[in-house]
Every structure is written in structure tokens, then in C-alpha cells.
Coordinates of C-alpha atoms and ligand atoms in Angstrom, one line a residue:
M185 CA 197.6 85.2 193.0
S186 CA 201.0 86.2 194.5
Q187 CA 203.2 88.0 192.0
T188 CA 205.8 85.9 190.1
I189 CA 209.3 85.9 191.0
Q190 CA 212.0 86.9 188.1
A191 CA 215.3 85.8 187.7
V192 CA 218.1 88.5 188.9
R193 CA 218.6 91.1 186.2
G194 CA 221.4 90.3 183.8
M195 CA 221.3 86.7 185.1
N196 CA 219.8 84.4 182.4
D197 CA 218.0 81.0 182.3
I198 CA 219.4 79.0 179.7
L199 CA 216.4 77.1 178.6
P200 CA 216.4 73.6 176.9
D201 CA 216.9 74.3 173.1
E202 CA 219.7 76.9 173.8
A203 CA 221.3 74.4 176.8
E204 CA 221.6 71.5 174.3
A205 CA 223.9 73.7 172.1
W206 CA 225.6 74.9 175.2
E207 CA 226.4 70.9 176.0
Q208 CA 227.4 70.5 172.5
F209 CA 230.0 73.3 172.6
E210 CA 231.1 72.1 175.9
E211 CA 231.7 68.6 174.4
L212 CA 233.7 70.4 171.6
I213 CA 235.6 72.4 174.2
R214 CA 236.7 69.3 176.2
D215 CA 238.1 67.7 173.0
W216 CA 239.9 71.0 171.8
L217 CA 241.5 71.2 175.2
S218 CA 242.8 67.8 175.6
A219 CA 244.1 68.1 171.9
Y220 CA 246.6 70.6 173.6
G221 CA 247.2 68.9 176.8
Y222 CA 245.3 71.0 179.2
R223 CA 243.6 69.4 182.4
P224 CA 240.6 70.4 184.1
I225 CA 240.5 72.1 187.4
R226 CA 237.3 73.2 189.2
M227 CA 237.5 76.0 191.8
P228 CA 234.7 77.3 194.1
I229 CA 232.3 80.1 192.9
V230 CA 232.9 82.0 196.1
E231 CA 236.4 83.2 197.3
P232 CA 237.6 85.6 200.0
T233 CA 237.4 89.2 198.6
P234 CA 241.1 90.1 199.2
L235 CA 241.9 87.5 196.7
F236 CA 240.2 89.6 194.0
K237 CA 241.6 93.1 195.1
R238 CA 245.1 91.8 195.2
A239 CA 245.2 90.0 191.9
I240 CA 243.0 92.0 189.8
G241 CA 243.9 95.3 191.5
E242 CA 242.3 97.8 193.8
V243 CA 241.9 100.5 191.1
T244 CA 240.0 98.5 188.4
D245 CA 236.4 98.6 187.2
I246 CA 236.0 95.1 188.3
V247 CA 237.2 95.5 192.1
E248 CA 236.0 99.3 192.4
K249 CA 232.4 98.8 191.3
E250 CA 231.6 95.4 190.0
M251 CA 232.3 92.6 192.3
Y252 CA 229.2 91.0 194.4
S253 CA 230.7 90.9 197.7
F254 CA 229.2 90.2 201.0
E255 CA 230.0 89.5 204.6
D256 CA 229.3 86.0 205.8
A257 CA 226.5 86.0 208.0
L258 CA 227.7 83.4 210.3
N259 CA 231.6 84.2 210.9
G260 CA 231.9 87.8 209.2
E261 CA 234.3 86.9 206.7
L262 CA 234.3 89.0 203.4
L263 CA 233.6 86.9 200.2
T264 CA 233.0 87.6 196.8
L265 CA 231.3 85.9 193.8
R266 CA 234.0 85.2 191.6
P267 CA 234.3 87.9 188.7
E268 CA 237.0 86.0 186.8
G269 CA 238.7 82.7 187.1
T270 CA 242.6 83.3 187.0
A271 CA 242.8 84.5 190.7
S272 CA 241.2 81.3 191.9
C273 CA 243.2 79.2 189.6
V274 CA 246.3 80.6 190.9
R275 CA 245.0 80.4 194.4
A276 CA 244.3 76.8 194.1
A277 CA 247.8 76.2 192.4
I278 CA 249.4 77.7 195.1
Q279 CA 247.3 76.2 198.1
H280 CA 247.9 72.7 196.5
K281 CA 251.6 73.2 195.6
M282 CA 250.7 71.9 192.1
L283 CA 253.9 73.8 190.6
F284 CA 256.0 71.4 192.9
A285 CA 255.2 68.9 190.1
G286 CA 256.2 71.2 187.3
P287 CA 254.6 73.7 184.9
Q288 CA 250.5 73.0 184.8
R289 CA 248.4 73.6 181.9
L290 CA 244.8 73.9 183.3
Y291 CA 241.2 75.0 182.3
Y292 CA 238.0 75.6 183.8
H293 CA 234.6 76.7 183.0
G294 CA 231.6 78.2 184.6
P295 CA 229.8 81.1 185.8
M296 CA 231.3 84.4 186.7
Y297 CA 229.7 87.8 188.3
R298 CA 230.1 91.0 187.4
H299 CA 227.9 93.9 188.4
E300 CA 227.9 95.7 185.2
R301 CA 225.2 97.4 183.2
P302 CA 223.2 94.6 181.2
Q303 CA 222.9 94.8 177.7
K304 CA 223.1 92.3 174.5
G305 CA 226.5 90.3 175.2
R306 CA 227.0 91.8 178.5
Y307 CA 225.4 90.0 181.8
R308 CA 225.9 89.9 185.5
Q309 CA 226.0 86.2 185.5
F310 CA 228.0 85.0 182.4
H311 CA 230.3 82.0 181.6
Q312 CA 233.9 81.9 180.8
V313 CA 236.0 78.9 179.5
G314 CA 239.5 79.8 180.9
V315 CA 242.9 78.3 180.1
E316 CA 246.1 79.1 182.5
A317 CA 249.4 77.9 181.8
L318 CA 251.3 78.1 185.0
G319 CA 255.1 78.0 185.3
F320 CA 255.8 78.6 181.5
E321 CA 258.2 81.5 180.7
G322 CA 258.8 81.6 176.9
P323 CA 256.7 83.3 174.2
D324 CA 256.0 80.0 173.1
V325 CA 253.1 79.4 175.5
D326 CA 251.8 82.8 174.7
A327 CA 251.7 81.8 171.0
E328 CA 250.4 78.2 171.8
H329 CA 247.3 79.9 173.2
I330 CA 246.7 82.1 170.3
L331 CA 247.0 79.1 167.9
M332 CA 244.5 77.3 170.2
C333 CA 242.1 80.1 169.9
A334 CA 242.3 80.1 166.0
R335 CA 241.9 76.6 165.8
L336 CA 238.6 76.7 167.9
W337 CA 237.3 79.8 165.8
D338 CA 238.0 77.4 162.7
D339 CA 236.4 74.3 164.2
L340 CA 233.2 76.3 165.1
G341 CA 233.2 78.1 162.0
L342 CA 233.1 81.4 163.5
E343 CA 233.6 84.3 161.0
D344 CA 234.8 88.1 161.3
I345 CA 237.3 87.6 164.1
S346 CA 240.3 89.6 164.5
L347 CA 243.4 89.3 166.7
E348 CA 244.7 92.6 168.3
L349 CA 248.0 91.9 170.2
N350 CA 250.0 94.2 172.4
S351 CA 253.3 93.9 175.0
L352 CA 252.9 95.5 178.3
G353 CA 256.5 94.8 179.0
S354 CA 257.9 94.4 182.7
S355 CA 257.1 96.1 185.7
E356 CA 260.1 98.2 185.6
E357 CA 259.4 99.4 182.0
R358 CA 256.0 100.0 182.9
A359 CA 257.0 102.3 186.0
R360 CA 259.3 104.3 183.6
H361 CA 256.4 104.5 181.0
R362 CA 253.9 105.6 184.0
E363 CA 256.3 108.2 185.3
A364 CA 256.3 109.8 181.6
L365 CA 252.8 109.3 181.2
I366 CA 251.9 110.9 184.4
A367 CA 254.1 113.9 183.4
Y368 CA 252.4 114.1 180.2
L369 CA 248.9 113.9 181.6
E370 CA 249.5 116.5 184.4
R371 CA 250.5 118.6 181.8
H372 CA 246.9 118.3 180.1
Q373 CA 245.3 117.9 183.3
E374 CA 242.5 120.4 182.5
A375 CA 241.5 118.4 179.5
L376 CA 240.9 115.0 181.5
D377 CA 237.3 113.7 182.4
E378 CA 236.4 112.7 185.8
D379 CA 237.4 109.5 185.5
G380 CA 240.8 110.3 184.0
R381 CA 241.5 112.7 187.0
R382 CA 240.7 110.0 189.2
R383 CA 242.9 107.4 187.7
L384 CA 245.9 109.8 187.0
Y385 CA 247.9 108.7 189.7
T386 CA 246.4 105.4 190.6
N387 CA 246.0 103.8 187.3
P388 CA 247.0 106.2 184.5
L389 CA 247.6 103.3 181.9
R390 CA 243.6 102.8 182.3
I391 CA 243.2 106.2 180.5
L392 CA 244.7 105.2 177.5
D393 CA 241.9 102.9 177.2
T394 CA 239.1 105.5 177.5
K395 CA 236.1 105.3 175.3
N396 CA 235.5 109.0 175.5
P397 CA 235.9 110.6 172.1
A398 CA 236.9 113.9 173.5
L399 CA 240.1 112.3 174.9
Q400 CA 241.0 110.4 171.8
A401 CA 243.5 113.2 170.6
L402 CA 245.2 113.4 173.8
V403 CA 245.6 109.8 174.2
E404 CA 247.0 109.4 170.7
A405 CA 249.8 111.7 171.4
A406 CA 250.5 110.3 174.8
P407 CA 253.9 108.3 175.3
R408 CA 253.7 104.6 174.2
L409 CA 254.7 102.0 176.2
V410 CA 256.2 100.1 173.5
D411 CA 259.2 103.0 173.2
Y412 CA 259.7 102.1 177.0
L413 CA 260.2 98.1 176.3
G414 CA 263.8 96.8 176.9
E415 CA 265.6 94.4 174.6
D416 CA 264.1 90.9 176.8
S417 CA 260.4 92.1 176.5
L418 CA 260.9 93.1 172.7
R419 CA 262.6 89.8 172.0
H420 CA 259.9 88.0 173.8
F421 CA 257.1 90.1 172.0
E422 CA 258.9 89.1 168.7
G423 CA 259.0 85.5 169.7
V424 CA 255.4 85.7 169.8
Q425 CA 254.9 87.1 166.3
V426 CA 257.1 84.8 164.6
V427 CA 254.9 81.7 165.6
L428 CA 251.8 83.7 164.6
K429 CA 253.5 84.7 161.4
D430 CA 254.5 81.1 160.7
A431 CA 251.0 79.8 161.6
G432 CA 249.5 82.2 159.1
I433 CA 247.4 84.0 161.8
P434 CA 246.8 87.5 161.0
F435 CA 247.0 90.2 163.7
R436 CA 247.0 93.8 164.4
I437 CA 249.5 95.3 167.1
N438 CA 247.3 97.7 169.4
P439 CA 249.4 99.8 171.4
R440 CA 246.4 101.0 173.2
L441 CA 245.6 97.4 174.4
V442 CA 245.9 97.5 178.0
R443 CA 243.1 95.1 179.5
G444 CA 241.1 96.0 182.5
L445 CA 242.7 93.9 184.9
D446 CA 246.1 94.9 186.4
Y447 CA 248.1 91.5 186.8
Y448 CA 249.3 91.4 183.1
N449 CA 252.7 91.8 181.8
R450 CA 254.4 91.3 178.3
T451 CA 251.8 89.9 175.8
V452 CA 248.2 90.5 175.8
F453 CA 245.9 90.0 173.3
E454 CA 241.8 90.1 172.6
W455 CA 240.0 88.5 169.7
V456 CA 237.1 90.9 168.9
T457 CA 234.3 90.8 166.2
T458 CA 232.2 93.3 164.6
R459 CA 229.3 91.2 164.4
L460 CA 228.1 91.4 167.9
G461 CA 227.6 95.0 168.5
A462 CA 229.3 96.9 171.3
Q463 CA 230.1 93.8 173.2
G464 CA 232.6 92.3 170.6
T465 CA 235.5 90.8 172.6
I466 CA 234.8 86.9 172.7
C467 CA 238.3 86.2 174.2
A468 CA 240.9 87.7 175.9
G469 CA 244.2 87.3 177.9
G470 CA 247.8 87.4 178.2
R471 CA 250.9 86.9 180.6
Y472 CA 251.0 87.4 184.3
D473 CA 254.4 86.6 185.4
G474 CA 253.9 88.3 188.7
L475 CA 250.7 87.1 190.0
I476 CA 251.8 83.8 191.6
E477 CA 254.3 85.5 193.7
Q478 CA 251.9 88.3 194.6
L479 CA 249.3 85.8 196.0
G480 CA 252.1 84.3 198.0
G481 CA 253.4 81.4 195.9
R482 CA 257.0 81.1 194.8
P483 CA 257.8 83.1 191.7
A484 CA 256.7 81.5 188.8
P485 CA 255.8 82.9 185.2
A486 CA 252.4 82.3 183.7
A487 CA 250.1 82.9 181.0
G488 CA 246.4 82.4 180.1
F489 CA 243.1 83.6 178.6
A490 CA 239.3 83.2 178.9
M491 CA 236.4 83.3 176.4
G492 CA 233.1 84.4 177.1
V493 CA 230.6 81.3 176.3
E494 CA 227.5 83.6 175.7
R495 CA 229.3 85.7 173.0
I496 CA 231.0 83.0 171.3
L497 CA 227.5 80.8 171.1
A498 CA 226.0 83.9 169.8
L499 CA 228.6 84.3 167.1
W500 CA 228.3 80.6 166.4
Q501 CA 224.7 81.3 165.7
E502 CA 225.4 84.5 163.9
S503 CA 227.8 82.4 161.5
G504 CA 225.4 79.7 160.7
G505 CA 226.5 77.1 163.0
E506 CA 223.5 74.8 163.7
P507 CA 223.8 72.9 166.9
E508 CA 222.0 69.3 166.2
R509 CA 218.8 68.7 167.7
V510 CA 219.1 66.0 170.7
A511 CA 216.3 63.5 170.1
P512 CA 215.5 60.1 171.7
E513 CA 215.9 56.9 169.6
V514 CA 212.6 55.5 170.8
Y515 CA 209.3 56.9 172.5
V516 CA 207.0 54.2 174.1
V517 CA 203.4 54.6 174.1
H518 CA 201.4 52.4 175.9
S519 CA 197.6 51.9 177.2
G520 CA 196.2 49.7 179.9
E521 CA 197.7 48.7 183.3
A522 CA 199.5 45.7 181.9
A523 CA 200.7 47.3 179.0
G524 CA 202.2 50.1 181.2
R525 CA 204.1 47.4 183.3
L526 CA 205.4 46.0 180.2
A527 CA 206.3 49.5 178.8
F528 CA 208.7 50.1 181.9
R529 CA 210.5 47.0 181.2
A530 CA 210.8 47.2 177.7
A531 CA 212.0 50.9 178.1
E532 CA 214.5 49.8 180.7
A533 CA 215.8 47.0 178.6
L534 CA 216.5 49.3 175.6
R535 CA 218.3 51.7 177.8
G536 CA 220.3 48.9 179.2
H537 CA 221.4 48.1 175.4
G538 CA 222.3 51.9 175.2
F539 CA 219.2 53.4 173.2
A540 CA 217.8 56.7 174.3
T541 CA 214.3 56.0 175.4
V542 CA 211.3 58.3 176.6
L543 CA 208.7 56.4 178.3
H544 CA 205.2 58.2 177.8
C545 CA 204.0 59.3 181.2
G546 CA 200.8 60.6 182.2
G547 CA 198.3 58.5 180.1
G548 CA 196.0 59.9 177.4
S549 CA 194.8 58.2 174.2
F550 CA 196.9 56.2 171.8
K551 CA 196.5 59.4 169.1
S552 CA 197.6 61.9 171.5
Q553 CA 200.8 59.8 172.8
M554 CA 201.5 59.4 169.0
K555 CA 201.7 62.9 168.5
K556 CA 204.1 63.2 171.6
A557 CA 206.1 60.6 169.9
D558 CA 206.3 62.5 166.7
A559 CA 207.1 65.7 168.2
S560 CA 209.8 64.1 170.2
G561 CA 211.6 63.7 167.1
A562 CA 212.2 60.0 167.9
P563 CA 212.6 57.9 164.8
F564 CA 210.9 54.9 166.2
A565 CA 207.8 54.4 168.6
L566 CA 207.1 51.3 170.7
V567 CA 203.5 50.5 170.8
I568 CA 202.2 48.4 173.6
G569 CA 198.7 47.9 173.9
D570 CA 196.4 45.1 175.4
D571 CA 197.1 42.6 172.9
E572 CA 200.8 43.1 173.1
A573 CA 200.8 43.0 177.1
A574 CA 198.7 39.6 176.8
A575 CA 201.6 38.0 174.3
G576 CA 204.2 39.7 176.2
E577 CA 205.4 41.6 172.7
V578 CA 206.0 45.0 171.7
T579 CA 205.2 46.5 168.3
L580 CA 208.3 48.7 166.9
K581 CA 206.9 51.1 164.7
P582 CA 209.1 53.3 162.4
M583 CA 207.8 57.0 162.4
R584 CA 209.0 57.9 159.2
G585 CA 207.4 55.2 156.9
G586 CA 208.2 51.5 156.7
E587 CA 207.0 48.5 158.0
Q588 CA 206.1 48.2 161.7
R589 CA 207.2 44.7 163.5
R590 CA 206.1 42.9 166.4
V591 CA 208.4 41.3 168.4
S592 CA 209.4 39.7 171.9
L593 CA 211.2 41.8 174.5
D594 CA 214.4 39.5 173.8
E595 CA 214.3 40.4 170.3
L596 CA 213.6 44.1 170.6
A597 CA 217.2 45.4 171.0
P598 CA 218.5 43.5 168.1
A599 CA 215.4 44.4 166.1
L600 CA 215.7 48.3 166.7
A601 CA 219.5 48.2 166.1
E602 CA 218.7 46.7 162.8
Q603 CA 216.2 49.1 161.7
L604 CA 218.2 52.1 163.1
F605 CA 221.1 50.8 160.9
A606 CA 218.7 50.8 157.8
V607 CA 217.5 54.4 158.8
D608 CA 220.9 56.0 159.0
G609 CA 223.9 53.7 158.6
D610 CA 224.2 53.5 162.5
D611 CA 225.1 50.2 163.9
G612 CA 222.9 51.0 167.0
G613 CA 225.4 50.9 169.3
L614 CA 225.4 47.0 169.1
Ligands
HAM176 P1 238.2 89.3 180.7 O1 238.7 90.5 179.6 O2 237.9 90.7 181.8 O3 239.5 88.5 181.2 O4 237.2 88.5 180.5 C1 237.5 87.4 179.4 C2 236.1 87.3 178.4 O5 235.0 87.1 179.1 C3 235.7 88.8 177.6 O6 236.6 88.8 176.6 C4 234.3 88.4 177.2 O7 234.2 87.5 176.3 C5 234.1 87.6 178.6 N1 233.1 88.6 179.5 C6 233.6 89.4 180.4 N2 232.6 90.1 181.0 C7 231.3 89.9 180.5 C8 230.2 90.2 180.8 N3 229.7 90.8 181.5 N4 229.1 89.4 180.2 C9 229.5 88.5 179.2 N5 230.8 88.1 179.0 C10 231.9 88.8 179.4 C11 239.6 87.7 182.4 O8 238.5 87.5 182.9 C12 241.2 87.2 182.5 N6 240.6 86.2 183.7 C13 241.2 86.4 181.2 C14 242.5 85.7 181.5 C15 242.8 84.2 181.8 N7 243.8 86.1 181.4 C16 244.9 85.6 181.6 N8 244.2 84.1 182.1

């Protein structure tokens, strides 16, 4: 026998029990997003590599070492599996001149790809729900995003989540802070680690985000961006905080929150939990006023965020969120050729009336078929044997006790609706 082939490391199969929870989550997400007026957009999974280099920044972990990039074997074009959705969403908005129709509230969800070291909560294929508000300038939309998240955590019953907030100011303010930061780090160059020395002139802000314990004291004492923010940036930041306070959403200002993508300015935020171990950031985002212009669009402000679906679902489960089991309403068992043909007709008739119906396939004794019916979780079995087939009738059998009933095909749907109503107060869709 040849060796079995396994999935790519860090890329997971989502098996039916789990996939049903995903679908319930996706349904909930759709309602939540439309409650805030966000509309769906779907972008390709593969984009030209320069899109991500320009948007995310050349000197970022993602672009330097995590992108799945390859050359199109047919025309030599450099392509990349998307590591995130903001760049693609902005590209699509520019390409289709969406902002000519006014500001846009958009969302997307789907797989993203980063060649990271896999561990619990960190995968090479993972999924995001991303939200982007293009063409909005004020702090109101930043606050709206945070309020939206808070409502979702509440709807899902998630526990132990906290909000970290910072402002990265404008590019001019960051430039002045950068100068001061480089001067400070130059004075302490011998204390920096390899990553720090490499980033000293390319991305010194990221050094502040280091996890290296040996650098913590150095980083603590470094010039703080907040001291370089001008009046407009401070007012914007204040505007966000006012809404959060009004809404009663607790937050912590974390001056070292800088984010791993270069396009951000002003408000940035992360939702973190202590319940998931090292990969505790479940959702993150902020404002990116320069990105649309940087990607060739007419200058327009924007803000957004994305959540990691695997992490949210893990936390949902941790917090006791039980997704409902999805079961059919009827399982059809049958024996004999004529019964098999009638079973097809009966099952289709039921589906035509909106009942979720599983037709037993593959034969077997009535006893073994009834075991399958039981395992399916369906509240009713439809039993069709020689007798029923000869009379053109079917037997409707409640699986959890109660009288069985023999009915004609025409009577079947109303009879089932009536019995389902008796079981769970549902009107059976009729
Ligand atoms: P990000 O912080 O890179 O931001 O990713 C957002 C979220 O995706 C993270 O907080 C985390 O929950 C999840 N995530 C990231 N990498 C992984 C991974 N390897 N495995 C599992 N989950 C992961 C962005 O991607 C920005 N595009 C967010 C944004 C939208 N900003 C403005 N608009």
C-alpha cells in the first residue's frame, strides 16, 4: 500500500462536527454585520505579490518571511496567497471605483495564509472575518468598530477579553518620533539583539514590540509616540475614547501597541484574552488613512479590523458556547425494491415541503437501518416495507416514544408537521 498523504503542516481540515459550529458562527456573523450596515465583498485568494509588499510594508515579518509567494508557471507573474484581507479589499475598491459612490462599509471572510511556526491558535492557513470602512474620517467609525466587537463578544458569551488601545498619530508625527527613537536606540546599540539592530533604521517602531525580556527596560525608557502626537491626532484619539466610555467599554491604553503591519495611523486596537495561551489576540485593527492613496487610489481615509475565526471559536468553546447539533427531521428506512422506489418519492415530497430528510442508502436490515436513524438524531423515522409499498402508504414513527401512524403520501407532510409541532412546538414550516 502506498503511503497516505497528509494535509500541509499548519493547514487544518475542519471536520463536520466542528464545521457545523463554523456555519452557525458564520450565520451569526452575517446578522451581526448587517445590523451595522456592512455589506459583503469577496476577493481572490491569490493577488499580485507587489500588492502586499506595498500595503503591509517591506520590513514586516509577514512580507519578509511569511508569505506564500510563487511565480505563475505560465506567464512568470509573481503571485502571493493572501496573508490578510485589507490590501485586497482596498485594491478591489480602487479597481472598481467603489468610493465614487461614497463611503463604503464592507466585510469579507475566508482563509488567509502565513508561513508561521504552527502552534495552538497559530496556523499557516487560518480564517479571518474582516471589516473595512472606506472613506470615513472621524473617530466615530473607529469607535463603531470597537462597539461592534464588544456586542459580538457579548452575543457569543465570550469571557475574559480585554481591549488594548493606542494611537500611532500621523505619518509626520511618527517621523519626528522615529528620529528621536533612532537617536535613542543608536545610543544603546550594543544592547540591541540581532532583530533590533536589523530594524534600527528600517522599522524602529517594531523594536518597541519586542518579546525579548532582555530588551524590556530599554524599551520602557524609549521616547513615547504619544508625546509626539499633535492636536488633531490627540483630539481624534480622545473622540474614540469618549464613545467607549459612554458605552461602558473598558480599555487600557497600551503605548507599545504598534501592530505588525505598516499601513496603520492614529487609532489601533487589539482584543486579547488570557484563556488561549500564547496566541491570545482574537481581533485587531485600526485606522489606515494613507493606504488607499498608497495603492493608487484617490486619497481617502479608512479604518477596519479582522478577527481570527479559529481563535474566536476556541474561546467560544472555552466559554461554554455549545453549538446546536444539526440533525435531520426525518430518516427514511425501507426494504424491498418497490419500497425503495416509494422511499425516494416520499423523501422528495418531504423535502419539497421543507423537511430535512435523510434517505437511507446502502441497504441492510430494518434493525440496522433503525440504528442509523437513531444515530442521526432525527425525531422521526419513515418506515416503508412491502406492506406499505403495496398500499402506497408510509409509516411515520416517532423515535423518542409516541404512536406511529400510517399515512398516504398526500397526508404525509401535514401529518409530520402536526407531530413535529406536538414534539417541540414548531409549526413544522407549514
Ligand atoms: P492581524 O493582526 O495580522 O491584522 O490579524 C488579525 C487577526 O487574525 C489576529 O488578531 C488573529 O486573531 C488572527 N491571526 C493572525 N495570524 C494568525 C495565524 N497565523 N493563525 C491564526 N490566527 C491568526 C490583519 O490581518 C489586518 N488586516 C486587520 C485589519 C483589517 N486592519 C484593518 N482592517
